Coordinates of C-alpha atoms in Angstrom, one line a residue:
M1 CA -9.7 -2.2 -15.0
A2 CA -9.3 -2.6 -19.2
L3 CA -5.4 -1.4 -19.8
Q4 CA -7.2 0.7 -21.9
D5 CA -9.6 2.3 -20.2
A6 CA -6.8 3.3 -17.7
K7 CA -4.7 4.8 -20.1
N8 CA -7.4 6.5 -21.3
A9 CA -8.2 8.0 -17.9
G10 CA -4.4 9.0 -18.0
A11 CA -2.4 6.1 -16.0
T12 CA 1.0 6.2 -16.6
A13 CA 2.8 2.5 -17.6
M14 CA 6.3 2.1 -16.5
F15 CA 7.9 1.8 -20.1
G16 CA 9.5 -2.2 -20.2
E17 CA 6.7 -3.4 -17.6
K18 CA 4.3 -5.7 -19.3
Y19 CA 0.5 -5.6 -17.9
G20 CA -2.4 -7.7 -18.8
E21 CA -5.6 -7.1 -19.8
Q22 CA -7.1 -6.2 -16.3
V23 CA -5.3 -3.8 -14.3
R24 CA -5.4 -1.4 -11.4
V25 CA -5.0 2.0 -11.1
V26 CA -2.8 3.5 -8.3
E27 CA -3.5 7.8 -7.9
V28 CA -2.6 10.4 -6.3
P29 CA -5.0 13.2 -6.8
G30 CA -3.5 15.7 -8.7
V31 CA 0.4 13.9 -7.9
S32 CA 0.1 10.6 -10.3
M33 CA -1.6 8.2 -12.0
E34 CA -0.4 4.7 -12.1
L35 CA -0.2 1.7 -13.6
C36 CA 0.5 -0.8 -10.7
G37 CA 1.6 -4.8 -11.4
G38 CA -0.3 -5.4 -8.5
T39 CA -0.3 -5.3 -4.6
H40 CA 1.1 -7.8 -2.6
V41 CA -0.5 -7.6 0.6
S42 CA -4.0 -7.4 1.3
N43 CA -4.5 -4.5 3.7
T44 CA -2.0 -2.2 4.4
A45 CA -1.7 -3.4 8.2
E46 CA 0.3 -6.3 6.8
I47 CA 3.4 -3.8 6.0
R48 CA 3.4 -2.7 9.4
G49 CA 6.3 -0.4 9.3
F50 CA 7.7 1.3 5.5
K51 CA 10.8 3.2 5.3
I52 CA 12.5 4.7 2.3
I53 CA 16.4 4.0 1.8
S54 CA 16.9 5.5 -1.4
E55 CA 15.6 7.2 -4.4
Q56 CA 16.4 7.8 -8.2
G57 CA 15.6 8.9 -11.2
I58 CA 15.4 6.8 -14.3
A59 CA 13.1 8.8 -16.7
S60 CA 11.8 12.5 -17.2
G61 CA 9.8 13.5 -14.2
V62 CA 10.2 9.7 -13.2
R63 CA 11.6 8.9 -9.6
R64 CA 12.1 4.8 -8.3
I65 CA 12.6 4.6 -4.9
E66 CA 13.9 1.7 -2.8
A67 CA 12.1 0.9 0.1
V68 CA 12.3 -1.7 3.3
A69 CA 9.0 -2.8 5.2
G70 CA 7.5 -5.2 7.1
D71 CA 9.7 -7.4 8.5
A72 CA 13.3 -6.7 6.8
F73 CA 11.9 -2.9 8.2
V74 CA 12.1 -3.9 11.5
E75 CA 15.4 -5.5 10.9
Y76 CA 16.4 -1.9 9.5
V77 CA 15.5 -0.4 12.2
C78 CA 17.1 -2.8 14.7
S79 CA 20.5 -2.2 12.9
R80 CA 20.8 0.5 12.2
D81 CA 19.4 1.4 16.6
N82 CA 22.4 -0.6 17.8
Y83 CA 24.7 0.7 15.4
M84 CA 23.9 4.2 16.3
R85 CA 24.4 2.6 20.2
H86 CA 28.1 1.5 19.0
L87 CA 28.9 5.5 18.0
C88 CA 27.3 7.0 21.0
S89 CA 29.6 4.5 23.5
S90 CA 32.7 4.7 21.2
L91 CA 32.0 8.8 21.4
K92 CA 31.0 9.1 24.0

């Protein structure tokens, strides 16, 4: 939708982000409505797994998450699994 229409509808823009005249709006009803710079997959099945690694407050009422998805998710889970096996073996 048009940037101004999105703002008029109540979509939140992230401070410092640049948006074109046409924007994508991501909404979780009753939770948030935000402008999105763009989706990076054509289908959520491409994401495979998704794991939040960390989160932090970046402004009043705004949280930022760091996550891994796709191949990075598989590598992360395998690494954590190997580490857990090592700990179990060491601690018996």
